[in-house]
């Protein structure tokens, strides 16, 4: 048993890319404790204001962050771009300086622009505020807490990710989930296979340690788990990325027939929201090989651990499971 007690200043979580494998293991170990031993959950954030600042819509991430903060005793304040002074033209920089002046403990931000959480952190630091910034998804850049809850879910079924094969299939070009998962899975030793239309699977991800496989059946037949990704129609501009929806589903979708080709213990993940009948068949999404609901459940625990870490709560990383 090893017990690690780290003390540091409040810390931002801007992406998985800058975390070490040890950082990731510590967050996952703490999330497991918070999930499985409710007696370990204390109001360690009592009186701490936690702001959720969402410039893009969300169901899972926003609710689970607010639930996580409340379980830790924090007070939560939700701001949507549509009901804030952003509609009057206020910049993210000025929004950050304004919120920082009210001295929150943590600001959780979702934004369509890659790098927005970093800019917010710099704005807050510019007024001498030590609040932590947590990235809840920035454009197609990163969605670190999604990757953490996905890893928690994978490790509930697989003892280790070392040497395991994880497939990520779909609209990878627009996916911050794919990028954060790729960073995390590689850091924990997994092999990552990417599949989808050529127009939606950028070769630029190969230098990050992924392998692109053009025939998704080759991924499905070998992967320990497959993550199906939503086609992000709202981020697409210009000519269609594929000939038709039916063509997409036939070639890249996880149909019931295709799912039957998975190895016996393999399972299906999806970060949500799902385009049922496009990238995943409803029968598969709700079937016995799907862990989608489990992913959502794990989101609360993973985000509790992230908030404890952000606030430098004593002993957040203590664990015998590192
Ligand atoms: N997976 C995810 O980020 O879902 P939401 O957009 O509902 O938060």
PDB file of C-alpha atoms and ligand atoms in Angstrom:
ATOM      1  CA  UNK A   1       0.000   0.000   0.000  1.00  0.00           C
ATOM      2  CA  UNK A   2       1.350   3.392  -0.892  1.00  0.00           C
ATOM      3  CA  UNK A   3      -0.055   6.614   0.470  1.00  0.00           C
ATOM      4  CA  UNK A   4       0.719   9.781  -1.396  1.00  0.00           C
ATOM      5  CA  UNK A   5      -0.072  13.143   0.100  1.00  0.00           C
ATOM      6  CA  UNK A   6       0.565  16.035  -2.195  1.00  0.00           C
ATOM      7  CA  UNK A   7       0.305  19.688  -1.295  1.00  0.00           C
ATOM      8  CA  UNK A   8       0.336  22.208  -4.065  1.00  0.00           C
ATOM      9  CA  UNK A   9      -1.252  25.457  -5.041  1.00  0.00           C
ATOM     10  CA  UNK A  10      -4.711  25.300  -6.571  1.00  0.00           C
ATOM     11  CA  UNK A  11      -4.222  23.829  -9.952  1.00  0.00           C
ATOM     12  CA  UNK A  12      -5.841  24.145 -13.298  1.00  0.00           C
ATOM     13  CA  UNK A  13      -6.864  21.154 -15.382  1.00  0.00           C
ATOM     14  CA  UNK A  14      -6.513  22.406 -18.942  1.00  0.00           C
ATOM     15  CA  UNK A  15      -5.938  19.095 -20.697  1.00  0.00           C
ATOM     16  CA  UNK A  16      -4.681  15.533 -20.442  1.00  0.00           C
ATOM     17  CA  UNK A  17      -1.650  16.315 -22.619  1.00  0.00           C
ATOM     18  CA  UNK A  18       0.170  18.015 -19.754  1.00  0.00           C
ATOM     19  CA  UNK A  19      -0.668  15.410 -17.073  1.00  0.00           C
ATOM     20  CA  UNK A  20       1.723  12.620 -16.218  1.00  0.00           C
ATOM     21  CA  UNK A  21       0.666   8.978 -15.987  1.00  0.00           C
ATOM     22  CA  UNK A  22       1.028   9.337 -12.206  1.00  0.00           C
ATOM     23  CA  UNK A  23      -1.302  12.381 -12.146  1.00  0.00           C
ATOM     24  CA  UNK A  24      -3.890  10.377 -14.072  1.00  0.00           C
ATOM     25  CA  UNK A  25      -3.570   7.321 -11.826  1.00  0.00           C
ATOM     26  CA  UNK A  26      -3.949   9.502  -8.732  1.00  0.00           C
ATOM     27  CA  UNK A  27      -7.125  11.132 -10.028  1.00  0.00           C
ATOM     28  CA  UNK A  28      -8.582   7.742 -10.993  1.00  0.00           C
ATOM     29  CA  UNK A  29      -7.678   6.188  -7.643  1.00  0.00           C
ATOM     30  CA  UNK A  30      -9.301   9.057  -5.770  1.00  0.00           C
ATOM     31  CA  UNK A  31     -12.400   8.913  -8.004  1.00  0.00           C
ATOM     32  CA  UNK A  32     -12.756   5.206  -7.216  1.00  0.00           C
ATOM     33  CA  UNK A  33     -12.629   5.915  -3.487  1.00  0.00           C
ATOM     34  CA  UNK A  34     -15.166   8.736  -3.723  1.00  0.00           C
ATOM     35  CA  UNK A  35     -17.480   6.493  -5.759  1.00  0.00           C
ATOM     36  CA  UNK A  36     -17.128   3.253  -3.782  1.00  0.00           C
ATOM     37  CA  UNK A  37     -16.726   4.553  -0.234  1.00  0.00           C
ATOM     38  CA  UNK A  38     -19.342   7.261   0.327  1.00  0.00           C
ATOM     39  CA  UNK A  39     -18.144   7.590   3.940  1.00  0.00           C
ATOM     40  CA  UNK A  40     -14.989   9.149   2.440  1.00  0.00           C
ATOM     41  CA  UNK A  41     -17.009  11.981   0.913  1.00  0.00           C
ATOM     42  CA  UNK A  42     -16.848  15.040   3.141  1.00  0.00           C
ATOM     43  CA  UNK A  43     -17.853  18.634   2.675  1.00  0.00           C
ATOM     44  CA  UNK A  44     -14.269  19.597   1.980  1.00  0.00           C
ATOM     45  CA  UNK A  45     -15.390  22.399  -0.318  1.00  0.00           C
ATOM     46  CA  UNK A  46     -17.929  23.893   2.099  1.00  0.00           C
ATOM     47  CA  UNK A  47     -18.343  27.582   1.387  1.00  0.00           C
ATOM     48  CA  UNK A  48     -16.264  27.420  -1.803  1.00  0.00           C
ATOM     49  CA  UNK A  49     -17.983  29.022  -4.805  1.00  0.00           C
ATOM     50  CA  UNK A  50     -17.674  26.899  -7.952  1.00  0.00           C
ATOM     51  CA  UNK A  51     -18.711  28.608 -11.193  1.00  0.00           C
ATOM     52  CA  UNK A  52     -19.730  26.696 -14.300  1.00  0.00           C
ATOM     53  CA  UNK A  53     -19.214  28.995 -17.300  1.00  0.00           C
ATOM     54  CA  UNK A  54     -20.643  27.292 -20.369  1.00  0.00           C
ATOM     55  CA  UNK A  55     -20.437  28.961 -23.781  1.00  0.00           C
ATOM     56  CA  UNK A  56     -21.682  25.726 -25.405  1.00  0.00           C
ATOM     57  CA  UNK A  57     -24.581  23.499 -24.433  1.00  0.00           C
ATOM     58  CA  UNK A  58     -24.139  20.461 -22.231  1.00  0.00           C
ATOM     59  CA  UNK A  59     -26.175  17.970 -20.260  1.00  0.00           C
ATOM     60  CA  UNK A  60     -23.748  15.390 -18.806  1.00  0.00           C
ATOM     61  CA  UNK A  61     -20.703  17.528 -18.124  1.00  0.00           C
ATOM     62  CA  UNK A  62     -22.472  20.464 -16.593  1.00  0.00           C
ATOM     63  CA  UNK A  63     -24.852  18.483 -14.379  1.00  0.00           C
ATOM     64  CA  UNK A  64     -22.173  16.075 -13.185  1.00  0.00           C
ATOM     65  CA  UNK A  65     -19.767  18.908 -12.333  1.00  0.00           C
ATOM     66  CA  UNK A  66     -22.503  20.662 -10.371  1.00  0.00           C
ATOM     67  CA  UNK A  67     -23.469  17.426  -8.635  1.00  0.00           C
ATOM     68  CA  UNK A  68     -19.812  16.676  -7.871  1.00  0.00           C
ATOM     69  CA  UNK A  69     -19.263  20.167  -6.431  1.00  0.00           C
ATOM     70  CA  UNK A  70     -22.413  19.943  -4.307  1.00  0.00           C
ATOM     71  CA  UNK A  71     -21.465  16.512  -2.951  1.00  0.00           C
ATOM     72  CA  UNK A  72     -18.220  18.115  -1.758  1.00  0.00           C
ATOM     73  CA  UNK A  73     -20.153  20.924  -0.087  1.00  0.00           C
ATOM     74  CA  UNK A  74     -19.381  23.689  -2.588  1.00  0.00           C
ATOM     75  CA  UNK A  75     -21.906  26.295  -3.705  1.00  0.00           C
ATOM     76  CA  UNK A  76     -22.434  26.240  -7.446  1.00  0.00           C
ATOM     77  CA  UNK A  77     -23.202  29.154  -9.726  1.00  0.00           C
ATOM     78  CA  UNK A  78     -24.102  28.505 -13.367  1.00  0.00           C
ATOM     79  CA  UNK A  79     -23.457  31.032 -16.098  1.00  0.00           C
ATOM     80  CA  UNK A  80     -24.499  30.510 -19.706  1.00  0.00           C
ATOM     81  CA  UNK A  81     -23.137  32.734 -22.424  1.00  0.00           C
ATOM     82  CA  UNK A  82     -26.686  33.480 -23.572  1.00  0.00           C
ATOM     83  CA  UNK A  83     -27.705  34.981 -20.212  1.00  0.00           C
ATOM     84  CA  UNK A  84     -24.435  36.738 -19.379  1.00  0.00           C
ATOM     85  CA  UNK A  85     -22.770  39.968 -20.462  1.00  0.00           C
ATOM     86  CA  UNK A  86     -21.162  38.019 -23.298  1.00  0.00           C
ATOM     87  CA  UNK A  87     -24.312  38.945 -25.241  1.00  0.00           C
ATOM     88  CA  UNK A  88     -23.321  42.598 -24.758  1.00  0.00           C
ATOM     89  CA  UNK A  89     -19.928  41.925 -26.294  1.00  0.00           C
ATOM     90  CA  UNK A  90     -17.860  41.284 -23.159  1.00  0.00           C
ATOM     91  CA  UNK A  91     -14.690  39.367 -24.004  1.00  0.00           C
ATOM     92  CA  UNK A  92     -13.585  36.146 -22.327  1.00  0.00           C
ATOM     93  CA  UNK A  93     -10.611  38.060 -20.924  1.00  0.00           C
ATOM     94  CA  UNK A  94     -12.861  40.631 -19.243  1.00  0.00           C
ATOM     95  CA  UNK A  95     -15.280  37.933 -18.119  1.00  0.00           C
ATOM     96  CA  UNK A  96     -12.356  36.123 -16.461  1.00  0.00           C
ATOM     97  CA  UNK A  97     -11.100  39.266 -14.727  1.00  0.00           C
ATOM     98  CA  UNK A  98     -14.626  40.105 -13.569  1.00  0.00           C
ATOM     99  CA  UNK A  99     -15.321  36.652 -12.124  1.00  0.00           C
ATOM    100  CA  UNK A 100     -11.844  36.481 -10.582  1.00  0.00           C
ATOM    101  CA  UNK A 101     -12.513  39.686  -8.686  1.00  0.00           C
ATOM    102  CA  UNK A 102     -15.345  37.883  -6.841  1.00  0.00           C
ATOM    103  CA  UNK A 103     -12.855  35.265  -5.637  1.00  0.00           C
ATOM    104  CA  UNK A 104     -14.355  31.914  -6.669  1.00  0.00           C
ATOM    105  CA  UNK A 105     -12.550  28.662  -5.840  1.00  0.00           C
ATOM    106  CA  UNK A 106     -12.920  26.967  -9.221  1.00  0.00           C
ATOM    107  CA  UNK A 107     -14.218  28.025 -12.632  1.00  0.00           C
ATOM    108  CA  UNK A 108     -15.262  25.251 -15.000  1.00  0.00           C
ATOM    109  CA  UNK A 109     -15.393  26.423 -18.599  1.00  0.00           C
ATOM    110  CA  UNK A 110     -16.745  25.001 -21.835  1.00  0.00           C
ATOM    111  CA  UNK A 111     -16.037  27.025 -24.961  1.00  0.00           C
ATOM    112  CA  UNK A 112     -16.013  26.511 -28.716  1.00  0.00           C
ATOM    113  CA  UNK A 113     -12.492  27.918 -29.067  1.00  0.00           C
ATOM    114  CA  UNK A 114      -9.435  25.755 -28.435  1.00  0.00           C
ATOM    115  CA  UNK A 115      -7.309  27.394 -25.752  1.00  0.00           C
ATOM    116  CA  UNK A 116     -10.162  29.339 -24.100  1.00  0.00           C
ATOM    117  CA  UNK A 117      -9.513  27.733 -20.661  1.00  0.00           C
ATOM    118  CA  UNK A 118      -5.851  28.785 -20.856  1.00  0.00           C
ATOM    119  CA  UNK A 119      -6.877  32.358 -21.703  1.00  0.00           C
ATOM    120  CA  UNK A 120      -9.360  32.380 -18.822  1.00  0.00           C
ATOM    121  CA  UNK A 121      -6.650  31.151 -16.431  1.00  0.00           C
ATOM    122  CA  UNK A 122      -4.319  33.920 -17.610  1.00  0.00           C
ATOM    123  CA  UNK A 123      -7.067  36.534 -17.205  1.00  0.00           C
ATOM    124  CA  UNK A 124      -7.748  35.387 -13.662  1.00  0.00           C
ATOM    125  CA  UNK A 125      -4.072  35.297 -12.784  1.00  0.00           C
ATOM    126  CA  UNK A 126      -3.767  38.861 -14.145  1.00  0.00           C
ATOM    127  CA  UNK A 127      -5.872  40.113 -11.216  1.00  0.00           C
ATOM    128  CA  UNK A 128      -3.974  37.961  -8.739  1.00  0.00           C
ATOM    129  CA  UNK A 129      -6.724  35.407  -8.220  1.00  0.00           C
ATOM    130  CA  UNK A 130      -5.639  31.864  -7.385  1.00  0.00           C
ATOM    131  CA  UNK A 131      -8.789  30.077  -8.524  1.00  0.00           C
ATOM    132  CA  UNK A 132      -8.371  26.903 -10.525  1.00  0.00           C
ATOM    133  CA  UNK A 133      -9.690  26.651 -14.069  1.00  0.00           C
ATOM    134  CA  UNK A 134     -11.046  23.304 -15.230  1.00  0.00           C
ATOM    135  CA  UNK A 135     -11.564  22.630 -18.917  1.00  0.00           C
ATOM    136  CA  UNK A 136     -14.997  21.135 -19.636  1.00  0.00           C
ATOM    137  CA  UNK A 137     -14.308  21.009 -23.380  1.00  0.00           C
ATOM    138  CA  UNK A 138     -12.626  23.584 -25.651  1.00  0.00           C
ATOM    139  CA  UNK A 139     -13.445  23.313 -29.331  1.00  0.00           C
ATOM    140  CA  UNK A 140     -11.835  20.266 -30.919  1.00  0.00           C
ATOM    141  CA  UNK A 141      -8.882  20.534 -28.521  1.00  0.00           C
ATOM    142  CA  UNK A 142      -9.479  18.663 -25.220  1.00  0.00           C
ATOM    143  CA  UNK A 143     -12.175  17.347 -22.900  1.00  0.00           C
ATOM    144  CA  UNK A 144     -10.001  16.071 -20.069  1.00  0.00           C
ATOM    145  CA  UNK A 145     -12.696  15.025 -17.600  1.00  0.00           C
ATOM    146  CA  UNK A 146     -14.410  12.944 -20.293  1.00  0.00           C
ATOM    147  CA  UNK A 147     -11.170  11.033 -20.845  1.00  0.00           C
ATOM    148  CA  UNK A 148     -10.799  10.536 -17.086  1.00  0.00           C
ATOM    149  CA  UNK A 149     -14.306   9.146 -16.659  1.00  0.00           C
ATOM    150  CA  UNK A 150     -13.757   6.972 -19.735  1.00  0.00           C
ATOM    151  CA  UNK A 151     -10.550   5.605 -18.202  1.00  0.00           C
ATOM    152  CA  UNK A 152     -12.371   4.926 -14.935  1.00  0.00           C
ATOM    153  CA  UNK A 153     -14.986   2.989 -16.905  1.00  0.00           C
ATOM    154  CA  UNK A 154     -12.400   1.046 -18.897  1.00  0.00           C
ATOM    155  CA  UNK A 155     -10.528   0.123 -15.735  1.00  0.00           C
ATOM    156  CA  UNK A 156     -13.723  -1.122 -14.091  1.00  0.00           C
ATOM    157  CA  UNK A 157     -13.662  -3.887 -16.720  1.00  0.00           C
ATOM    158  CA  UNK A 158      -9.985  -4.204 -17.625  1.00  0.00           C
ATOM    159  CA  UNK A 159      -7.427  -4.587 -14.846  1.00  0.00           C
ATOM    160  CA  UNK A 160      -4.956  -2.411 -16.706  1.00  0.00           C
ATOM    161  CA  UNK A 161      -4.759  -0.503 -19.971  1.00  0.00           C
ATOM    162  CA  UNK A 162      -1.192  -1.648 -20.612  1.00  0.00           C
ATOM    163  CA  UNK A 163      -1.182  -3.501 -23.943  1.00  0.00           C
ATOM    164  CA  UNK A 164      -4.946  -3.250 -24.396  1.00  0.00           C
ATOM    165  CA  UNK A 165      -6.435  -2.197 -27.727  1.00  0.00           C
ATOM    166  CA  UNK A 166      -9.001   0.589 -27.732  1.00  0.00           C
ATOM    167  CA  UNK A 167     -10.815   1.603 -30.912  1.00  0.00           C
ATOM    168  CA  UNK A 168     -12.110   5.130 -31.458  1.00  0.00           C
ATOM    169  CA  UNK A 169     -14.459   5.361 -34.426  1.00  0.00           C
ATOM    170  CA  UNK A 170     -16.336   8.235 -36.012  1.00  0.00           C
ATOM    171  CA  UNK A 171     -15.923  11.982 -36.392  1.00  0.00           C
ATOM    172  CA  UNK A 172     -12.472  12.238 -34.890  1.00  0.00           C
ATOM    173  CA  UNK A 173     -11.548  15.480 -36.650  1.00  0.00           C
ATOM    174  CA  UNK A 174     -13.995  17.513 -34.552  1.00  0.00           C
ATOM    175  CA  UNK A 175     -13.612  15.504 -31.370  1.00  0.00           C
ATOM    176  CA  UNK A 176     -11.974  16.841 -28.223  1.00  0.00           C
ATOM    177  CA  UNK A 177     -12.984  13.533 -26.636  1.00  0.00           C
ATOM    178  CA  UNK A 178     -10.836  11.624 -29.126  1.00  0.00           C
ATOM    179  CA  UNK A 179      -7.807  13.831 -28.499  1.00  0.00           C
ATOM    180  CA  UNK A 180      -8.022  13.670 -24.704  1.00  0.00           C
ATOM    181  CA  UNK A 181      -8.601   9.927 -24.808  1.00  0.00           C
ATOM    182  CA  UNK A 182      -5.700   9.440 -27.184  1.00  0.00           C
ATOM    183  CA  UNK A 183      -3.348  11.293 -24.818  1.00  0.00           C
ATOM    184  CA  UNK A 184      -4.621   9.397 -21.779  1.00  0.00           C
ATOM    185  CA  UNK A 185      -4.718   5.939 -23.332  1.00  0.00           C
ATOM    186  CA  UNK A 186      -1.184   6.263 -24.690  1.00  0.00           C
ATOM    187  CA  UNK A 187       0.116   7.493 -21.313  1.00  0.00           C
ATOM    188  CA  UNK A 188      -1.400   4.406 -19.657  1.00  0.00           C
ATOM    189  CA  UNK A 189       0.068   2.052 -22.256  1.00  0.00           C
ATOM    190  CA  UNK A 190      -2.897   1.225 -24.501  1.00  0.00           C
ATOM    191  CA  UNK A 191      -2.805   0.789 -28.272  1.00  0.00           C
ATOM    192  CA  UNK A 192      -5.236   3.184 -29.978  1.00  0.00           C
ATOM    193  CA  UNK A 193      -6.838   2.420 -33.340  1.00  0.00           C
ATOM    194  CA  UNK A 194      -8.748   5.203 -35.087  1.00  0.00           C
ATOM    195  CA  UNK A 195     -11.410   4.622 -37.735  1.00  0.00           C
ATOM    196  CA  UNK A 196     -13.880   6.654 -39.769  1.00  0.00           C
ATOM    197  CA  UNK A 197     -14.163   8.488 -43.087  1.00  0.00           C
ATOM    198  CA  UNK A 198     -10.865   9.850 -44.441  1.00  0.00           C
ATOM    199  CA  UNK A 199     -12.328  13.357 -44.225  1.00  0.00           C
ATOM    200  CA  UNK A 200     -12.971  12.936 -40.475  1.00  0.00           C
ATOM    201  CA  UNK A 201      -9.838  11.082 -39.329  1.00  0.00           C
ATOM    202  CA  UNK A 202      -6.828  13.411 -39.588  1.00  0.00           C
ATOM    203  CA  UNK A 203      -3.435  11.836 -40.200  1.00  0.00           C
ATOM    204  CA  UNK A 204      -2.002  14.444 -37.812  1.00  0.00           C
ATOM    205  CA  UNK A 205      -3.072  12.193 -34.931  1.00  0.00           C
ATOM    206  CA  UNK A 206      -0.677   9.408 -35.952  1.00  0.00           C
ATOM    207  CA  UNK A 207       2.405  11.183 -34.538  1.00  0.00           C
ATOM    208  CA  UNK A 208       0.551  11.277 -31.193  1.00  0.00           C
ATOM    209  CA  UNK A 209       0.683   7.493 -31.097  1.00  0.00           C
ATOM    210  CA  UNK A 210      -2.528   6.385 -32.810  1.00  0.00           C
ATOM    211  CA  UNK A 211      -2.850   4.012 -35.771  1.00  0.00           C
ATOM    212  CA  UNK A 212      -5.431   4.771 -38.435  1.00  0.00           C
ATOM    213  CA  UNK A 213      -7.262   1.689 -39.728  1.00  0.00           C
ATOM    214  CA  UNK A 214      -9.425   2.301 -42.782  1.00  0.00           C
ATOM    215  CA  UNK A 215     -11.701  -0.737 -42.410  1.00  0.00           C
ATOM    216  CA  UNK A 216     -13.593  -0.288 -39.122  1.00  0.00           C
ATOM    217  CA  UNK A 217     -14.399  -4.018 -39.025  1.00  0.00           C
ATOM    218  CA  UNK A 218     -10.693  -4.647 -38.480  1.00  0.00           C
ATOM    219  CA  UNK A 219     -10.902  -2.453 -35.362  1.00  0.00           C
ATOM    220  CA  UNK A 220     -14.119  -3.980 -34.091  1.00  0.00           C
ATOM    221  CA  UNK A 221     -12.785  -7.524 -34.414  1.00  0.00           C
ATOM    222  CA  UNK A 222      -9.734  -6.903 -32.205  1.00  0.00           C
ATOM    223  CA  UNK A 223     -10.517  -4.055 -29.795  1.00  0.00           C
ATOM    224  CA  UNK A 224     -11.087  -4.651 -26.083  1.00  0.00           C
ATOM    225  CA  UNK A 225     -13.422  -1.654 -26.189  1.00  0.00           C
ATOM    226  CA  UNK A 226     -14.716   0.608 -28.925  1.00  0.00           C
ATOM    227  CA  UNK A 227     -15.618   4.242 -28.393  1.00  0.00           C
ATOM    228  CA  UNK A 228     -18.165   5.391 -30.942  1.00  0.00           C
ATOM    229  CA  UNK A 229     -18.150   9.138 -31.562  1.00  0.00           C
ATOM    230  CA  UNK A 230     -20.959  11.425 -32.636  1.00  0.00           C
ATOM    231  CA  UNK A 231     -20.914  12.982 -36.067  1.00  0.00           C
ATOM    232  CA  UNK A 232     -20.665  16.660 -35.113  1.00  0.00           C
ATOM    233  CA  UNK A 233     -22.809  18.142 -37.857  1.00  0.00           C
ATOM    234  CA  UNK A 234     -22.853  21.518 -36.095  1.00  0.00           C
ATOM    235  CA  UNK A 235     -19.075  21.920 -36.558  1.00  0.00           C
ATOM    236  CA  UNK A 236     -19.047  20.994 -40.257  1.00  0.00           C
ATOM    237  CA  UNK A 237     -18.702  23.626 -42.940  1.00  0.00           C
ATOM    238  CA  UNK A 238     -18.190  23.280 -46.665  1.00  0.00           C
ATOM    239  CA  UNK A 239     -18.849  20.148 -48.706  1.00  0.00           C
ATOM    240  CA  UNK A 240     -20.303  17.069 -46.938  1.00  0.00           C
ATOM    241  CA  UNK A 241     -17.702  14.909 -45.194  1.00  0.00           C
ATOM    242  CA  UNK A 242     -19.332  11.717 -46.527  1.00  0.00           C
ATOM    243  CA  UNK A 243     -21.821  10.897 -49.323  1.00  0.00           C
ATOM    244  CA  UNK A 244     -24.949  10.225 -47.219  1.00  0.00           C
ATOM    245  CA  UNK A 245     -26.054   9.269 -43.729  1.00  0.00           C
ATOM    246  CA  UNK A 246     -27.035   5.772 -44.822  1.00  0.00           C
ATOM    247  CA  UNK A 247     -23.619   5.357 -46.446  1.00  0.00           C
ATOM    248  CA  UNK A 248     -21.960   6.538 -43.208  1.00  0.00           C
ATOM    249  CA  UNK A 249     -23.925   4.093 -41.064  1.00  0.00           C
ATOM    250  CA  UNK A 250     -23.282   1.197 -43.432  1.00  0.00           C
ATOM    251  CA  UNK A 251     -19.537   1.851 -43.608  1.00  0.00           C
ATOM    252  CA  UNK A 252     -18.657   3.225 -40.165  1.00  0.00           C
ATOM    253  CA  UNK A 253     -21.646   2.815 -37.848  1.00  0.00           C
ATOM    254  CA  UNK A 254     -21.820   0.256 -35.055  1.00  0.00           C
ATOM    255  CA  UNK A 255     -24.782  -1.676 -36.363  1.00  0.00           C
ATOM    256  CA  UNK A 256     -26.090  -4.718 -34.514  1.00  0.00           C
ATOM    257  CA  UNK A 257     -24.537  -6.965 -37.161  1.00  0.00           C
ATOM    258  CA  UNK A 258     -21.159  -5.280 -36.826  1.00  0.00           C
ATOM    259  CA  UNK A 259     -21.303  -5.415 -33.016  1.00  0.00           C
ATOM    260  CA  UNK A 260     -21.651  -9.202 -33.201  1.00  0.00           C
ATOM    261  CA  UNK A 261     -18.114  -9.294 -34.613  1.00  0.00           C
ATOM    262  CA  UNK A 262     -16.631  -7.908 -31.376  1.00  0.00           C
ATOM    263  CA  UNK A 263     -14.558 -10.268 -29.202  1.00  0.00           C
ATOM    264  CA  UNK A 264     -16.642 -11.937 -26.442  1.00  0.00           C
ATOM    265  CA  UNK A 265     -15.562  -9.652 -23.558  1.00  0.00           C
ATOM    266  CA  UNK A 266     -15.369  -6.450 -25.589  1.00  0.00           C
ATOM    267  CA  UNK A 267     -17.660  -3.540 -24.805  1.00  0.00           C
ATOM    268  CA  UNK A 268     -19.042  -0.386 -26.349  1.00  0.00           C
ATOM    269  CA  UNK A 269     -18.628   3.201 -25.154  1.00  0.00           C
ATOM    270  CA  UNK A 270     -20.028   6.524 -26.316  1.00  0.00           C
ATOM    271  CA  UNK A 271     -19.418   9.886 -24.613  1.00  0.00           C
ATOM    272  CA  UNK A 272     -22.850  11.146 -25.649  1.00  0.00           C
ATOM    273  CA  UNK A 273     -24.913  12.748 -26.870  1.00  0.00           C
ATOM    274  CA  UNK A 274     -25.608   9.966 -29.381  1.00  0.00           C
ATOM    275  CA  UNK A 275     -26.976  10.160 -32.900  1.00  0.00           C
ATOM    276  CA  UNK A 276     -28.944   6.945 -32.592  1.00  0.00           C
ATOM    277  CA  UNK A 277     -29.208   5.113 -35.870  1.00  0.00           C
ATOM    278  CA  UNK A 278     -26.232   6.967 -37.376  1.00  0.00           C
ATOM    279  CA  UNK A 279     -22.982   6.105 -35.566  1.00  0.00           C
ATOM    280  CA  UNK A 280     -24.616   3.579 -33.234  1.00  0.00           C
ATOM    281  CA  UNK A 281     -27.651   1.345 -33.490  1.00  0.00           C
ATOM    282  CA  UNK A 282     -30.148   1.837 -30.603  1.00  0.00           C
ATOM    283  CA  UNK A 283     -30.058  -1.928 -30.007  1.00  0.00           C
ATOM    284  CA  UNK A 284     -26.307  -1.691 -29.405  1.00  0.00           C
ATOM    285  CA  UNK A 285     -26.467   1.559 -27.411  1.00  0.00           C
ATOM    286  CA  UNK A 286     -28.928   0.026 -24.946  1.00  0.00           C
ATOM    287  CA  UNK A 287     -27.697  -3.576 -25.190  1.00  0.00           C
ATOM    288  CA  UNK A 288     -25.626  -5.755 -22.869  1.00  0.00           C
ATOM    289  CA  UNK A 289     -22.257  -4.750 -24.319  1.00  0.00           C
ATOM    290  CA  UNK A 290     -22.904  -1.025 -23.797  1.00  0.00           C
ATOM    291  CA  UNK A 291     -21.379   0.787 -20.806  1.00  0.00           C
ATOM    292  CA  UNK A 292     -22.762   4.202 -21.755  1.00  0.00           C
ATOM    293  CA  UNK A 293     -24.825   4.619 -18.559  1.00  0.00           C
ATOM    294  CA  UNK A 294     -21.842   3.507 -16.493  1.00  0.00           C
ATOM    295  CA  UNK A 295     -19.711   6.193 -18.167  1.00  0.00           C
ATOM    296  CA  UNK A 296     -22.231   8.839 -17.120  1.00  0.00           C
ATOM    297  CA  UNK A 297     -22.300   7.521 -13.527  1.00  0.00           C
ATOM    298  CA  UNK A 298     -18.514   7.601 -13.366  1.00  0.00           C
ATOM    299  CA  UNK A 299     -18.554  11.223 -14.506  1.00  0.00           C
ATOM    300  CA  UNK A 300     -19.644  12.437 -11.074  1.00  0.00           C
ATOM    301  CA  UNK A 301     -16.858  10.615  -9.199  1.00  0.00           C
ATOM    302  CA  UNK A 302     -14.192  11.578 -11.733  1.00  0.00           C
ATOM    303  CA  UNK A 303     -15.222  15.233 -11.457  1.00  0.00           C
ATOM    304  CA  UNK A 304     -15.268  15.102  -7.660  1.00  0.00           C
ATOM    305  CA  UNK A 305     -11.658  13.934  -7.763  1.00  0.00           C
ATOM    306  CA  UNK A 306     -10.779  16.677 -10.239  1.00  0.00           C
ATOM    307  CA  UNK A 307     -12.382  19.325  -8.005  1.00  0.00           C
ATOM    308  CA  UNK A 308     -10.540  18.051  -4.929  1.00  0.00           C
ATOM    309  CA  UNK A 309      -7.312  18.194  -6.882  1.00  0.00           C
ATOM    310  CA  UNK A 310      -8.132  21.671  -8.189  1.00  0.00           C
ATOM    311  CA  UNK A 311      -8.645  22.883  -4.613  1.00  0.00           C
ATOM    312  CA  UNK A 312      -5.615  21.032  -3.278  1.00  0.00           C
ATOM    313  CA  UNK A 313      -7.783  19.230  -0.741  1.00  0.00           C
ATOM    314  CA  UNK A 314      -5.515  17.399   1.700  1.00  0.00           C
ATOM    315  CA  UNK A 315      -5.030  13.792   0.774  1.00  0.00           C
ATOM    316  CA  UNK A 316      -6.954  13.923  -2.491  1.00  0.00           C
ATOM    317  CA  UNK A 317      -4.495  11.587  -4.087  1.00  0.00           C
ATOM    318  CA  UNK A 318      -4.146   9.182  -1.158  1.00  0.00           C
ATOM    319  CA  UNK A 319      -4.753   5.695  -2.419  1.00  0.00           C
ATOM    320  CA  UNK A 320      -3.684   2.129  -2.137  1.00  0.00           C
ATOM    321  CA  UNK A 321      -4.602   1.506  -5.751  1.00  0.00           C
ATOM    322  CA  UNK A 322      -1.969   3.545  -7.562  1.00  0.00           C
TER     323      UNK A 322
HETATM  324  N1  LIG B   1     -19.986  14.000 -23.253  1.00  0.00           N
HETATM  325  C1  LIG B   1     -20.333  15.281 -23.083  1.00  0.00           C
HETATM  326  O1  LIG B   1     -19.492  16.181 -23.002  1.00  0.00           O
HETATM  327  O2  LIG B   1     -21.681  15.486 -23.014  1.00  0.00           O
HETATM  328  P1  LIG B   1     -22.386  16.910 -22.805  1.00  0.00           P
HETATM  329  O3  LIG B   1     -22.139  17.724 -24.050  1.00  0.00           O
HETATM  330  O4  LIG B   1     -23.849  16.598 -22.589  1.00  0.00           O
HETATM  331  O5  LIG B   1     -21.758  17.557 -21.611  1.00  0.00           O
END
